[in-house]
């Protein structure tokens, strides 16, 4: 007779599932069709499962309802990327079924798998075939039908049959998705799901494999450790931010930039027809403000002593005051903002635009739902707008919404940095929430964006031979050009995105580029759109050499 699954066995199964996907995460990463340096799927699923492994490892003598609920909660908070979120939803649905019994038989396990699939499908607006959803649905449907014809089937047979049918479904994904078929690979998310299920099956059968898992890399810090930074590393004392009304339209903003650069660093200047927003680190904040006053009245001013803040942070760390427990800020205003970005310059840009809390993340480093939740908690506002700025972070942000009991949270599903910047520029404090939401969505939709990165692997994508190390230009996330020469890859993208009627272009250069490199790109832009107003921003972002946006 097949043994039943109780709380203790369920914990062992989830832990072994986490170890299995950890072992196979690079294999899953290599299945990513697009050759950009993301490596998202396997890594995200592994990190998501690790959150459940860590939680269940601490549970002692838990029954099945408790263990399955703990796993679902940990996975929800630890979910990273779209694949990780879907995986967490599969377990959340399973938990709804498993909480009905102290021990699960084969039929209950099959129904739990089916419940998980239903939960995952509900969360995806336009589910596509040939994905993790397909593989999990086909596997669950098969074992439910088996149990309907023979209710005595045990858990062991359900797991084995789910795996067998799941592997068949995984093979079929190659032909269900045109992109997968061109690349001749199976779906990475479906592969990851079956890796988890294989680990769970091993644990059910008492098999605990010696898995070839690499030494863990140091856990990424959620924030800087300030005691690692000496006060000498702080070049200038005052973080100075202001917004100046642009009454004198003729005054040259480029001269303001040059002056502020001469008295400080970490400079970001964002402008439109009505205002100039400035962020600069300097020892002469009075001179910075005086330069701003030449444009018109100062609408907002914020000056902070960074050396004093640094000392306070070190004291806070030494006394153990920092905690991972949720700290929900009381509302002090109606609206607040959370944004995701990587790179000191981009963080400063969003801060200048009014973002309260920044979450470190982006390509190759998708934050978890819990990371986004803690940022929302920290915003002292009744209504919090969240800008994920990456298509693989949107679902994780959406999962944070039901966890925020005391605030209204609005997700603006921005898929890249330019969309996030454009959305923030369109916000109007005087408008109602729904009006702002629509305005921000419209603004994000009307900006054209391109990125320049490199090929992480050899690939035959969309009929083009791509070699590892080549420069890639992506226009609206689609491959525009690839070349051994960066300028060749950039030129084609600039020609396609910058029309003569183009009004505004932002060139955001990354951590491996210089202002001179950006000036070279500016010449390409002005050749295509001579009348465009071009802004160059030191974003400091990893992965992308340049992020370029065009409007008008």
PDB file of C-alpha atoms in Angstrom, residues 262-476:
ATOM      1  CA  UNK A 262      32.361  71.787 -11.352  1.00  0.00           C
ATOM      2  CA  UNK A 263      31.192  71.958  -7.704  1.00  0.00           C
ATOM      3  CA  UNK A 264      30.110  68.346  -7.122  1.00  0.00           C
ATOM      4  CA  UNK A 265      29.429  64.850  -8.436  1.00  0.00           C
ATOM      5  CA  UNK A 266      26.593  62.285  -8.772  1.00  0.00           C
ATOM      6  CA  UNK A 267      24.854  64.865 -10.913  1.00  0.00           C
ATOM      7  CA  UNK A 268      21.468  64.248 -12.509  1.00  0.00           C
ATOM      8  CA  UNK A 269      19.512  67.006 -14.245  1.00  0.00           C
ATOM      9  CA  UNK A 270      16.053  66.241 -15.642  1.00  0.00           C
ATOM     10  CA  UNK A 271      14.155  68.935 -17.517  1.00  0.00           C
ATOM     11  CA  UNK A 272      10.941  69.624 -19.390  1.00  0.00           C
ATOM     12  CA  UNK A 273       9.226  72.791 -20.588  1.00  0.00           C
ATOM     13  CA  UNK A 274       8.090  73.834 -17.117  1.00  0.00           C
ATOM     14  CA  UNK A 275      10.676  72.687 -14.579  1.00  0.00           C
ATOM     15  CA  UNK A 276      14.290  71.655 -14.000  1.00  0.00           C
ATOM     16  CA  UNK A 277      14.951  68.881 -11.437  1.00  0.00           C
ATOM     17  CA  UNK A 278      18.442  68.618  -9.976  1.00  0.00           C
ATOM     18  CA  UNK A 279      20.300  66.091  -7.821  1.00  0.00           C
ATOM     19  CA  UNK A 280      23.952  66.767  -6.914  1.00  0.00           C
ATOM     20  CA  UNK A 281      26.441  65.903  -4.165  1.00  0.00           C
ATOM     21  CA  UNK A 282      28.356  69.073  -3.256  1.00  0.00           C
ATOM     22  CA  UNK A 283      30.017  71.077  -0.487  1.00  0.00           C
ATOM     23  CA  UNK A 284      28.343  74.280  -1.741  1.00  0.00           C
ATOM     24  CA  UNK A 285      24.576  73.627  -1.694  1.00  0.00           C
ATOM     25  CA  UNK A 286      23.957  77.394  -1.523  1.00  0.00           C
ATOM     26  CA  UNK A 287      25.696  77.869  -4.880  1.00  0.00           C
ATOM     27  CA  UNK A 288      23.708  75.018  -6.414  1.00  0.00           C
ATOM     28  CA  UNK A 289      20.437  76.586  -5.237  1.00  0.00           C
ATOM     29  CA  UNK A 290      21.541  80.020  -6.482  1.00  0.00           C
ATOM     30  CA  UNK A 291      22.152  78.545  -9.928  1.00  0.00           C
ATOM     31  CA  UNK A 292      18.675  76.999  -9.856  1.00  0.00           C
ATOM     32  CA  UNK A 293      17.066  80.303  -8.828  1.00  0.00           C
ATOM     33  CA  UNK A 294      18.278  81.862 -12.091  1.00  0.00           C
ATOM     34  CA  UNK A 295      15.684  79.702 -13.876  1.00  0.00           C
ATOM     35  CA  UNK A 296      12.826  80.704 -11.575  1.00  0.00           C
ATOM     36  CA  UNK A 297      11.261  80.038  -8.193  1.00  0.00           C
ATOM     37  CA  UNK A 298      12.421  76.922  -6.304  1.00  0.00           C
ATOM     38  CA  UNK A 299       9.402  74.631  -5.886  1.00  0.00           C
ATOM     39  CA  UNK A 300      11.056  72.017  -3.643  1.00  0.00           C
ATOM     40  CA  UNK A 301      14.401  71.830  -1.835  1.00  0.00           C
ATOM     41  CA  UNK A 302      16.022  68.952   0.091  1.00  0.00           C
ATOM     42  CA  UNK A 303      19.552  69.065   1.541  1.00  0.00           C
ATOM     43  CA  UNK A 304      20.949  66.160   3.576  1.00  0.00           C
ATOM     44  CA  UNK A 305      24.301  65.849   5.340  1.00  0.00           C
ATOM     45  CA  UNK A 306      25.653  62.517   4.050  1.00  0.00           C
ATOM     46  CA  UNK A 307      28.504  62.334   6.567  1.00  0.00           C
ATOM     47  CA  UNK A 308      26.029  62.682   9.430  1.00  0.00           C
ATOM     48  CA  UNK A 309      23.745  60.045   7.871  1.00  0.00           C
ATOM     49  CA  UNK A 310      26.732  57.721   7.436  1.00  0.00           C
ATOM     50  CA  UNK A 311      27.657  57.993  11.130  1.00  0.00           C
ATOM     51  CA  UNK A 312      24.057  57.377  12.191  1.00  0.00           C
ATOM     52  CA  UNK A 313      23.833  54.285   9.990  1.00  0.00           C
ATOM     53  CA  UNK A 314      26.995  52.791  11.499  1.00  0.00           C
ATOM     54  CA  UNK A 315      25.585  53.298  14.999  1.00  0.00           C
ATOM     55  CA  UNK A 316      22.302  51.722  13.881  1.00  0.00           C
ATOM     56  CA  UNK A 317      24.070  48.668  12.450  1.00  0.00           C
ATOM     57  CA  UNK A 318      26.309  48.247  15.498  1.00  0.00           C
ATOM     58  CA  UNK A 319      23.331  48.306  17.865  1.00  0.00           C
ATOM     59  CA  UNK A 320      21.420  45.779  15.754  1.00  0.00           C
ATOM     60  CA  UNK A 321      18.520  48.145  15.136  1.00  0.00           C
ATOM     61  CA  UNK A 322      18.007  47.038  11.546  1.00  0.00           C
ATOM     62  CA  UNK A 323      15.474  44.261  11.224  1.00  0.00           C
ATOM     63  CA  UNK A 324      13.904  42.246   8.437  1.00  0.00           C
ATOM     64  CA  UNK A 325      10.550  42.367  10.195  1.00  0.00           C
ATOM     65  CA  UNK A 326       7.906  44.427   8.442  1.00  0.00           C
ATOM     66  CA  UNK A 327       7.839  48.079   9.464  1.00  0.00           C
ATOM     67  CA  UNK A 328       4.831  49.808   7.940  1.00  0.00           C
ATOM     68  CA  UNK A 329       5.241  53.576   7.736  1.00  0.00           C
ATOM     69  CA  UNK A 330       2.259  55.632   8.782  1.00  0.00           C
ATOM     70  CA  UNK A 331       0.804  57.765   5.953  1.00  0.00           C
ATOM     71  CA  UNK A 332       2.076  61.345   5.861  1.00  0.00           C
ATOM     72  CA  UNK A 333       0.858  62.106   2.340  1.00  0.00           C
ATOM     73  CA  UNK A 334      -1.601  60.851  -0.245  1.00  0.00           C
ATOM     74  CA  UNK A 335       0.767  59.502  -2.923  1.00  0.00           C
ATOM     75  CA  UNK A 336       4.085  57.671  -2.798  1.00  0.00           C
ATOM     76  CA  UNK A 337       6.268  55.673  -5.178  1.00  0.00           C
ATOM     77  CA  UNK A 338       8.440  52.553  -5.345  1.00  0.00           C
ATOM     78  CA  UNK A 339      10.691  51.919  -8.327  1.00  0.00           C
ATOM     79  CA  UNK A 340      13.112  49.156  -9.321  1.00  0.00           C
ATOM     80  CA  UNK A 341      16.488  50.030 -10.859  1.00  0.00           C
ATOM     81  CA  UNK A 342      20.182  49.153 -10.759  1.00  0.00           C
ATOM     82  CA  UNK A 343      22.932  51.757 -10.976  1.00  0.00           C
ATOM     83  CA  UNK A 344      23.587  54.780  -8.787  1.00  0.00           C
ATOM     84  CA  UNK A 345      22.727  57.251 -11.532  1.00  0.00           C
ATOM     85  CA  UNK A 346      19.381  55.638 -12.308  1.00  0.00           C
ATOM     86  CA  UNK A 347      18.540  55.509  -8.611  1.00  0.00           C
ATOM     87  CA  UNK A 348      19.248  59.253  -8.425  1.00  0.00           C
ATOM     88  CA  UNK A 349      17.081  59.937 -11.483  1.00  0.00           C
ATOM     89  CA  UNK A 350      14.091  58.210  -9.930  1.00  0.00           C
ATOM     90  CA  UNK A 351      14.727  59.898  -6.583  1.00  0.00           C
ATOM     91  CA  UNK A 352      14.725  63.262  -8.361  1.00  0.00           C
ATOM     92  CA  UNK A 353      11.428  62.390  -9.998  1.00  0.00           C
ATOM     93  CA  UNK A 354       9.847  61.829  -6.592  1.00  0.00           C
ATOM     94  CA  UNK A 355      10.310  58.109  -5.905  1.00  0.00           C
ATOM     95  CA  UNK A 356      10.335  57.384  -2.167  1.00  0.00           C
ATOM     96  CA  UNK A 357      11.837  53.879  -2.073  1.00  0.00           C
ATOM     97  CA  UNK A 358      14.169  52.232  -4.574  1.00  0.00           C
ATOM     98  CA  UNK A 359      14.496  48.463  -4.921  1.00  0.00           C
ATOM     99  CA  UNK A 360      17.838  47.269  -6.248  1.00  0.00           C
ATOM    100  CA  UNK A 361      17.206  45.080  -9.271  1.00  0.00           C
ATOM    101  CA  UNK A 362      16.748  44.644 -12.975  1.00  0.00           C
ATOM    102  CA  UNK A 363      18.159  42.301 -15.602  1.00  0.00           C
ATOM    103  CA  UNK A 364      20.044  39.354 -13.999  1.00  0.00           C
ATOM    104  CA  UNK A 365      18.945  40.478 -10.530  1.00  0.00           C
ATOM    105  CA  UNK A 366      15.183  40.224 -10.174  1.00  0.00           C
ATOM    106  CA  UNK A 367      14.020  41.259  -6.692  1.00  0.00           C
ATOM    107  CA  UNK A 368      11.606  39.070  -4.765  1.00  0.00           C
ATOM    108  CA  UNK A 369       8.014  39.882  -3.890  1.00  0.00           C
ATOM    109  CA  UNK A 370       9.223  40.350  -0.296  1.00  0.00           C
ATOM    110  CA  UNK A 371      11.803  42.944  -1.397  1.00  0.00           C
ATOM    111  CA  UNK A 372       9.073  44.928  -3.132  1.00  0.00           C
ATOM    112  CA  UNK A 373       6.685  44.487  -0.201  1.00  0.00           C
ATOM    113  CA  UNK A 374       9.206  45.920   2.284  1.00  0.00           C
ATOM    114  CA  UNK A 375       9.762  48.921   0.017  1.00  0.00           C
ATOM    115  CA  UNK A 376       6.008  49.557  -0.182  1.00  0.00           C
ATOM    116  CA  UNK A 377       5.776  49.277   3.608  1.00  0.00           C
ATOM    117  CA  UNK A 378       8.455  51.956   3.995  1.00  0.00           C
ATOM    118  CA  UNK A 379       6.614  54.568   1.904  1.00  0.00           C
ATOM    119  CA  UNK A 380       4.676  56.976   4.191  1.00  0.00           C
ATOM    120  CA  UNK A 381       1.697  57.306   1.850  1.00  0.00           C
ATOM    121  CA  UNK A 382      -1.914  56.145   1.549  1.00  0.00           C
ATOM    122  CA  UNK A 383      -1.525  55.186  -2.135  1.00  0.00           C
ATOM    123  CA  UNK A 384       1.719  53.702  -3.462  1.00  0.00           C
ATOM    124  CA  UNK A 385       2.517  53.418  -7.170  1.00  0.00           C
ATOM    125  CA  UNK A 386       5.035  50.685  -8.040  1.00  0.00           C
ATOM    126  CA  UNK A 387       7.201  50.791 -11.183  1.00  0.00           C
ATOM    127  CA  UNK A 388       8.893  47.403 -11.848  1.00  0.00           C
ATOM    128  CA  UNK A 389      10.763  48.677 -14.954  1.00  0.00           C
ATOM    129  CA  UNK A 390      11.392  45.130 -16.184  1.00  0.00           C
ATOM    130  CA  UNK A 391       8.913  42.709 -17.738  1.00  0.00           C
ATOM    131  CA  UNK A 392      10.251  39.875 -15.568  1.00  0.00           C
ATOM    132  CA  UNK A 393       9.556  41.794 -12.341  1.00  0.00           C
ATOM    133  CA  UNK A 394       5.939  42.802 -13.032  1.00  0.00           C
ATOM    134  CA  UNK A 395       4.385  39.570 -11.704  1.00  0.00           C
ATOM    135  CA  UNK A 396       6.464  39.650  -8.508  1.00  0.00           C
ATOM    136  CA  UNK A 397       5.268  43.217  -7.911  1.00  0.00           C
ATOM    137  CA  UNK A 398       1.645  42.188  -8.511  1.00  0.00           C
ATOM    138  CA  UNK A 399       1.942  39.444  -5.893  1.00  0.00           C
ATOM    139  CA  UNK A 400       2.813  42.085  -3.277  1.00  0.00           C
ATOM    140  CA  UNK A 401      -0.527  43.862  -3.698  1.00  0.00           C
ATOM    141  CA  UNK A 402      -2.718  41.497  -1.620  1.00  0.00           C
ATOM    142  CA  UNK A 403      -0.071  41.453   1.132  1.00  0.00           C
ATOM    143  CA  UNK A 404      -0.379  45.221   1.707  1.00  0.00           C
ATOM    144  CA  UNK A 405      -3.323  45.500   4.052  1.00  0.00           C
ATOM    145  CA  UNK A 406      -2.854  49.130   5.111  1.00  0.00           C
ATOM    146  CA  UNK A 407      -2.052  50.811   1.803  1.00  0.00           C
ATOM    147  CA  UNK A 408      -3.608  51.016  -1.639  1.00  0.00           C
ATOM    148  CA  UNK A 409      -1.022  49.735  -4.114  1.00  0.00           C
ATOM    149  CA  UNK A 410      -1.133  50.487  -7.852  1.00  0.00           C
ATOM    150  CA  UNK A 411       1.206  48.566 -10.162  1.00  0.00           C
ATOM    151  CA  UNK A 412       2.219  50.452 -13.312  1.00  0.00           C
ATOM    152  CA  UNK A 413       3.591  47.544 -15.387  1.00  0.00           C
ATOM    153  CA  UNK A 414       6.585  49.384 -16.844  1.00  0.00           C
ATOM    154  CA  UNK A 415       8.813  46.981 -18.777  1.00  0.00           C
ATOM    155  CA  UNK A 416      11.970  49.078 -18.947  1.00  0.00           C
ATOM    156  CA  UNK A 417      13.681  52.106 -17.425  1.00  0.00           C
ATOM    157  CA  UNK A 418      12.546  54.689 -20.033  1.00  0.00           C
ATOM    158  CA  UNK A 419       8.916  53.682 -19.485  1.00  0.00           C
ATOM    159  CA  UNK A 420       9.389  54.171 -15.738  1.00  0.00           C
ATOM    160  CA  UNK A 421      10.917  57.632 -16.192  1.00  0.00           C
ATOM    161  CA  UNK A 422       8.184  58.698 -18.609  1.00  0.00           C
ATOM    162  CA  UNK A 423       5.476  57.416 -16.246  1.00  0.00           C
ATOM    163  CA  UNK A 424       6.922  59.395 -13.328  1.00  0.00           C
ATOM    164  CA  UNK A 425       7.148  62.582 -15.405  1.00  0.00           C
ATOM    165  CA  UNK A 426       3.442  62.286 -16.241  1.00  0.00           C
ATOM    166  CA  UNK A 427       2.303  62.097 -12.596  1.00  0.00           C
ATOM    167  CA  UNK A 428       0.192  65.010 -11.377  1.00  0.00           C
ATOM    168  CA  UNK A 429      -0.348  65.463  -7.631  1.00  0.00           C
ATOM    169  CA  UNK A 430      -3.638  67.266  -8.246  1.00  0.00           C
ATOM    170  CA  UNK A 431      -5.265  64.357 -10.108  1.00  0.00           C
ATOM    171  CA  UNK A 432      -7.123  61.390  -8.643  1.00  0.00           C
ATOM    172  CA  UNK A 433      -5.555  57.930  -8.412  1.00  0.00           C
ATOM    173  CA  UNK A 434      -7.308  56.434 -11.454  1.00  0.00           C
ATOM    174  CA  UNK A 435      -6.549  59.509 -13.562  1.00  0.00           C
ATOM    175  CA  UNK A 436      -2.876  59.274 -12.648  1.00  0.00           C
ATOM    176  CA  UNK A 437      -2.820  55.571 -13.352  1.00  0.00           C
ATOM    177  CA  UNK A 438      -4.186  56.121 -16.859  1.00  0.00           C
ATOM    178  CA  UNK A 439      -1.832  59.031 -17.507  1.00  0.00           C
ATOM    179  CA  UNK A 440       1.185  56.990 -16.373  1.00  0.00           C
ATOM    180  CA  UNK A 441       0.157  54.003 -18.493  1.00  0.00           C
ATOM    181  CA  UNK A 442      -0.305  56.243 -21.546  1.00  0.00           C
ATOM    182  CA  UNK A 443       3.075  57.914 -21.007  1.00  0.00           C
ATOM    183  CA  UNK A 444       4.841  54.560 -20.668  1.00  0.00           C
ATOM    184  CA  UNK A 445       3.180  53.293 -23.828  1.00  0.00           C
ATOM    185  CA  UNK A 446       4.274  56.326 -25.889  1.00  0.00           C
ATOM    186  CA  UNK A 447       8.013  56.105 -25.289  1.00  0.00           C
ATOM    187  CA  UNK A 448      10.209  54.124 -27.681  1.00  0.00           C
ATOM    188  CA  UNK A 449      13.089  52.380 -25.964  1.00  0.00           C
ATOM    189  CA  UNK A 450      16.212  50.532 -26.959  1.00  0.00           C
ATOM    190  CA  UNK A 451      19.064  48.838 -25.129  1.00  0.00           C
ATOM    191  CA  UNK A 452      22.590  47.862 -26.059  1.00  0.00           C
ATOM    192  CA  UNK A 453      24.053  44.759 -24.411  1.00  0.00           C
ATOM    193  CA  UNK A 454      26.089  41.699 -25.402  1.00  0.00           C
ATOM    194  CA  UNK A 455      25.424  38.099 -26.395  1.00  0.00           C
ATOM    195  CA  UNK A 456      25.924  35.741 -23.472  1.00  0.00           C
ATOM    196  CA  UNK A 457      26.047  32.656 -25.695  1.00  0.00           C
ATOM    197  CA  UNK A 458      26.075  31.489 -29.302  1.00  0.00           C
ATOM    198  CA  UNK A 459      22.585  31.398 -30.731  1.00  0.00           C
ATOM    199  CA  UNK A 460      20.561  31.139 -33.912  1.00  0.00           C
ATOM    200  CA  UNK A 461      17.771  33.582 -33.138  1.00  0.00           C
ATOM    201  CA  UNK A 462      15.054  34.784 -35.507  1.00  0.00           C
ATOM    202  CA  UNK A 463      17.096  33.705 -38.495  1.00  0.00           C
ATOM    203  CA  UNK A 464      20.257  35.485 -37.326  1.00  0.00           C
ATOM    204  CA  UNK A 465      23.493  33.802 -36.307  1.00  0.00           C
ATOM    205  CA  UNK A 466      24.615  35.353 -33.042  1.00  0.00           C
ATOM    206  CA  UNK A 467      28.043  34.711 -31.575  1.00  0.00           C
ATOM    207  CA  UNK A 468      28.959  34.954 -27.905  1.00  0.00           C
ATOM    208  CA  UNK A 469      30.417  38.372 -27.060  1.00  0.00           C
ATOM    209  CA  UNK A 470      28.793  40.237 -29.955  1.00  0.00           C
ATOM    210  CA  UNK A 471      27.093  43.555 -29.257  1.00  0.00           C
ATOM    211  CA  UNK A 472      23.311  43.372 -29.436  1.00  0.00           C
ATOM    212  CA  UNK A 473      20.895  46.245 -29.883  1.00  0.00           C
ATOM    213  CA  UNK A 474      17.332  45.586 -28.766  1.00  0.00           C
ATOM    214  CA  UNK A 475      14.445  47.778 -29.885  1.00  0.00           C
ATOM    215  CA  UNK A 476      11.303  47.308 -27.781  1.00  0.00           C
TER     216      UNK A 476
END
